[in-house]
Amino acid sequence: MAALDDILTRLTSGGASYAAWPAEKRSALARATACRVAGAAGRWTAAAVAMKTVGGSVVDSVVAEEMATGPIATLRLLLITARAWTGIGQTGLPWSAARTHIQPAPGPGSFVAVDVLPEPRLFDGGIFQGYRATVRCVNPGGIAAFRASWRSEAESRPRAGGVAVVLGAGNVTGLAPADAVDQIFCHGRAVLLKLHPLHGSLRPVYQDALGPLVEAGLLEIIVGDTDLARAAIAAPAATHIHLTGGRAAFDHIVWGPEGPRASAEPVLRKTITCELGSVTPWLVLPGQYSLRELRFQADLVAASIAHNTSFNCIATKCVVTSQRWPQREDFLRLVTERLASLPPRSAWFSGAAAAWEAATGRLIPSDGCLPWTFLTGVDPQQDRRLLDREWFVPVATEVPLEAADIEGFCSLASAFIHTLPGSLAASVTIPGSLSVADTDRAELLVAHLRYGVVAVNTWSAIAYALGSVPWGGYPGATLREPASGIGRVHDPLMLPLVHNAVLRAPLSSRFTPPWQSWHPRGRRLADGLLEMYTAIARGGNGLGGLVRMIPAVLTGVKRRA
């Protein structure tokens, strides 16, 4: 492992030099990396599409999906990071103009709520029209005390230093680069990025796209088997581990082959952060919805199942409804029909074919593609097979609860979903027709849910895509019980005392969301967004790219129902 030792030596040296960099130089590094990501976006997207369409045809929706979750997401994160470091250099705060306000909490104490959307100069007001993203932080004693804590966090957190071994995920091509960016800019660590074997073909693309980080001595990218990963973790020069993956991998790293039950003390003697996934729920509160609202929300649920062939840690796995809701059958029919209209995708992820067969009890078709499977009317008292673990395949369930009213549904739904593994994110659909009292009860539900992100009327994945919402499990995870993970990523604002975040969106819209694979001009929208962010990274205003997206946006206008 001499080569590995040489790599870690270079990273140790690069990290030591980086510790002395002023904020302005770190901002410039983030912006330079954003420019390189923009230049490599075409090759990045092509490599990702080739990996995920083995034996299948390449369609525009897959290209748009890969562009959005790979280079575009990374580009946006780097732009926010650059702006945050400029703010630190000028005021000591990553975003001194961010709206902060005291928010009553359900019970003793309160939160300082920080509104992180819209992001300045990225045209979020138009792109995320009607969306709000609020990070809830424990109140240390008022706004002034919070801002002092925030300033202290922005000064101390990037001084962690050392070398982080980042074990990249294999499902979304933007995850590993984002984890590396987080370690470098938010923790001040140099990074040894060990790619998932599925992403081996992307190494030269990443080397180019993240070139400024490599050239600064802050990043090395390697491909190899589990033996290489073990050697990197065990190396004395590695001071921190970050994993995006599964619970089994985490337990093996922390506790050894026998797991936590057999070991009184962890075998890992280094700090570790992780994101481990979840059985992600989507609660649909009973009430009266218009046909447009019902269809729009059903489409959101279907898209959250179908996106990336459901190989997402936050793909919806359990839809929770009320058995007595008069519109339940209509809603389920709309979800089922939308899924049935989508072509199945290749079982490209490791072990997906066998997992799908185990989950459904059927053999996969001879073409190797995985049919969308949405099982309704599941009784958790009789069958929890699909509820007690995260199935990384396009299979989801619907669980109807016997509730007579909003109060009963909220109580039962909250109790039920907290029996599901994980605490990463949850979505809640709330009808606009509720009474004041029922609306208050629905809001109490949102406030009480023990998830890192709670999304109202939209898919929680949007919070990750924003790049400024801290992403991780609900507080309280431990090495023995890590739930959905320890620590957070995607926090370029370096917010202190984070409790969780709430994302809100309109109940319906005239426009088809661009991340839905059936958008008629999804690829054109992705091209336009890339063009806009590229121009901004290079010092322009990005307005040209925004204007050129308008025809594609209008193509997605829905007829009134």
Coordinates of C-alpha atoms in Angstrom, one line a residue, residues 56-248:
G56 CA -31.4 0.0 -22.7
S57 CA -32.2 3.1 -24.8
V58 CA -31.1 6.6 -23.8
V59 CA -34.1 8.9 -23.4
D60 CA -34.1 12.6 -22.7
S61 CA -35.7 12.2 -19.3
V62 CA -32.7 10.1 -18.1
V63 CA -30.2 12.6 -19.5
A64 CA -32.1 15.4 -17.7
E65 CA -32.1 13.5 -14.5
E66 CA -28.4 12.7 -14.5
M67 CA -27.5 16.3 -15.5
A68 CA -29.6 17.7 -12.6
T69 CA -28.4 15.3 -9.9
G70 CA -24.8 15.3 -11.0
P71 CA -23.1 18.4 -12.4
I72 CA -26.0 20.9 -11.8
A73 CA -26.4 20.0 -8.1
T74 CA -22.6 20.1 -7.6
L75 CA -22.4 23.4 -9.4
R76 CA -25.2 25.0 -7.3
L77 CA -23.6 23.7 -4.0
L78 CA -20.2 25.2 -5.0
L79 CA -21.8 28.6 -5.9
I80 CA -23.5 28.7 -2.5
T81 CA -20.2 27.7 -0.9
A82 CA -18.3 30.4 -2.7
R83 CA -20.9 33.0 -1.6
A84 CA -20.8 31.8 2.0
W85 CA -17.0 32.1 2.2
T86 CA -17.2 35.6 0.7
G87 CA -19.7 36.5 3.5
I88 CA -17.3 35.0 6.1
G89 CA -14.5 37.2 4.8
Q90 CA -16.7 40.3 4.9
T91 CA -18.8 39.9 8.0
G92 CA -17.8 36.7 9.8
L93 CA -21.1 35.2 8.8
P94 CA -21.8 33.0 5.8
W95 CA -25.0 34.9 5.1
S96 CA -25.4 38.0 7.3
A97 CA -28.6 39.0 5.5
A98 CA -30.4 35.7 6.0
R99 CA -33.8 36.2 7.6
T100 CA -33.8 34.8 11.2
H101 CA -36.7 34.8 13.5
I102 CA -37.9 33.1 16.7
Q103 CA -40.3 30.3 16.0
P104 CA -42.5 28.8 18.8
A105 CA -41.7 25.2 19.5
P106 CA -44.2 22.5 20.4
G107 CA -43.5 22.5 24.1
P108 CA -40.8 24.2 26.3
G109 CA -38.3 26.3 24.4
S110 CA -38.2 27.7 20.9
F111 CA -36.2 27.6 17.8
V112 CA -34.4 30.2 15.8
A113 CA -35.7 29.7 12.3
V114 CA -33.3 30.6 9.4
D115 CA -34.9 31.0 6.0
V116 CA -32.4 29.6 3.4
L117 CA -34.5 30.1 0.3
P118 CA -34.3 32.0 -2.0
E119 CA -30.5 31.9 -2.4
P120 CA -29.2 35.3 -3.6
R121 CA -28.5 35.8 -7.3
L122 CA -29.5 32.3 -8.4
F123 CA -33.0 33.3 -9.5
D124 CA -34.6 31.0 -6.9
G125 CA -37.7 33.2 -6.7
G126 CA -38.6 32.1 -10.2
I127 CA -37.3 28.6 -10.2
F128 CA -38.6 27.6 -6.8
Q129 CA -41.7 29.8 -6.9
G130 CA -43.8 29.4 -3.9
Y131 CA -41.2 27.3 -2.0
R132 CA -39.9 28.1 1.5
A133 CA -37.1 26.3 3.3
T134 CA -36.6 27.0 7.0
V135 CA -33.8 25.5 9.1
R136 CA -34.9 25.2 12.8
C137 CA -32.0 25.7 15.2
V138 CA -32.1 25.4 19.0
N139 CA -32.6 28.9 20.4
P140 CA -29.5 29.8 22.5
G141 CA -31.2 32.9 24.0
G142 CA -32.4 35.2 21.2
I143 CA -31.3 36.3 17.7
A144 CA -28.2 38.2 18.9
A145 CA -27.0 35.1 20.8
F146 CA -27.7 32.9 17.8
R147 CA -25.7 35.1 15.4
A148 CA -22.8 35.1 17.9
S149 CA -23.0 31.3 18.0
W150 CA -23.2 31.2 14.2
R151 CA -20.1 33.4 13.8
S152 CA -18.3 31.1 16.2
E153 CA -19.4 28.0 14.3
A154 CA -18.2 29.5 11.0
E155 CA -14.8 30.2 12.5
S156 CA -14.3 26.9 14.4
R157 CA -15.9 24.2 12.2
P158 CA -13.6 24.7 9.2
R159 CA -10.6 24.3 11.5
A160 CA -11.2 20.6 12.1
G161 CA -8.3 19.8 9.7
G162 CA -6.8 16.4 9.0
V163 CA -7.6 14.0 6.2
A164 CA -11.1 12.6 5.7
V165 CA -11.7 9.3 3.9
V166 CA -14.9 9.7 2.0
L167 CA -16.6 6.5 1.0
G168 CA -18.8 7.5 -2.0
A169 CA -22.3 6.2 -2.7
G170 CA -23.0 4.4 -5.9
N171 CA -26.5 5.5 -6.7
V172 CA -26.3 9.3 -7.6
T173 CA -23.2 10.7 -9.2
G174 CA -23.4 14.0 -7.4
L175 CA -23.3 12.5 -3.9
A176 CA -19.6 11.7 -3.6
P177 CA -18.4 15.1 -5.0
A178 CA -20.8 16.9 -2.7
D179 CA -19.5 14.9 0.3
A180 CA -15.9 15.8 -0.6
V181 CA -16.9 19.5 -1.0
D182 CA -18.5 19.5 2.4
Q183 CA -15.4 18.0 4.1
I184 CA -13.0 20.5 2.4
F185 CA -15.0 23.7 2.8
C186 CA -17.0 23.1 5.9
H187 CA -14.5 21.1 8.0
G188 CA -11.1 22.2 6.5
R189 CA -10.1 18.6 5.8
A190 CA -8.3 17.3 2.8
V191 CA -10.2 14.4 1.2
L192 CA -9.3 10.9 0.0
L193 CA -12.4 10.1 -2.0
K194 CA -12.9 6.4 -2.6
L195 CA -15.4 5.9 -5.3
H196 CA -18.1 3.2 -5.3
P197 CA -17.1 0.4 -7.8
L198 CA -20.1 1.4 -10.0
H199 CA -18.5 4.9 -10.5
G200 CA -15.1 3.7 -11.6
S201 CA -15.7 5.0 -15.1
L202 CA -16.4 8.5 -13.7
R203 CA -13.0 8.9 -12.1
P204 CA -11.4 10.8 -15.0
V205 CA -14.4 13.0 -15.2
Y206 CA -14.3 13.8 -11.5
Q207 CA -10.5 14.4 -11.7
D208 CA -11.3 17.1 -14.3
A209 CA -14.4 18.5 -12.8
L210 CA -12.9 18.8 -9.3
G211 CA -9.5 19.7 -10.7
P212 CA -8.9 22.9 -8.6
L213 CA -9.3 20.8 -5.4
V214 CA -6.9 18.2 -6.7
E215 CA -4.4 20.8 -7.8
A216 CA -4.6 22.5 -4.4
G217 CA -3.5 19.2 -2.7
L218 CA -6.9 18.8 -1.1
L219 CA -8.4 15.9 -3.0
E220 CA -7.3 12.6 -4.3
I221 CA -9.7 10.2 -6.0
I222 CA -9.2 6.4 -6.0
V223 CA -11.1 3.4 -7.2
G224 CA -10.7 0.0 -5.6
D225 CA -12.2 -2.9 -3.7
T226 CA -13.1 -3.2 0.0
D227 CA -9.5 -4.1 0.9
L228 CA -8.4 -0.6 -0.4
A229 CA -11.2 1.0 1.6
R230 CA -10.2 -0.9 4.8
A231 CA -6.5 0.2 4.3
A232 CA -7.5 3.8 3.8
I233 CA -9.7 3.8 6.9
A234 CA -6.9 2.1 9.0
A235 CA -4.1 4.4 7.8
P236 CA -2.7 6.6 10.6
A237 CA -2.9 9.7 8.3
A238 CA -6.6 9.4 8.0
T239 CA -8.3 11.3 10.8
H240 CA -12.0 11.1 9.9
I241 CA -14.4 8.9 8.0
H242 CA -17.5 9.8 6.1
L243 CA -19.8 7.2 4.6
T244 CA -22.9 7.4 2.5
G245 CA -24.2 3.9 2.3
G246 CA -26.0 1.2 4.3
R247 CA -26.2 0.3 8.0
A248 CA -24.2 -3.0 7.4

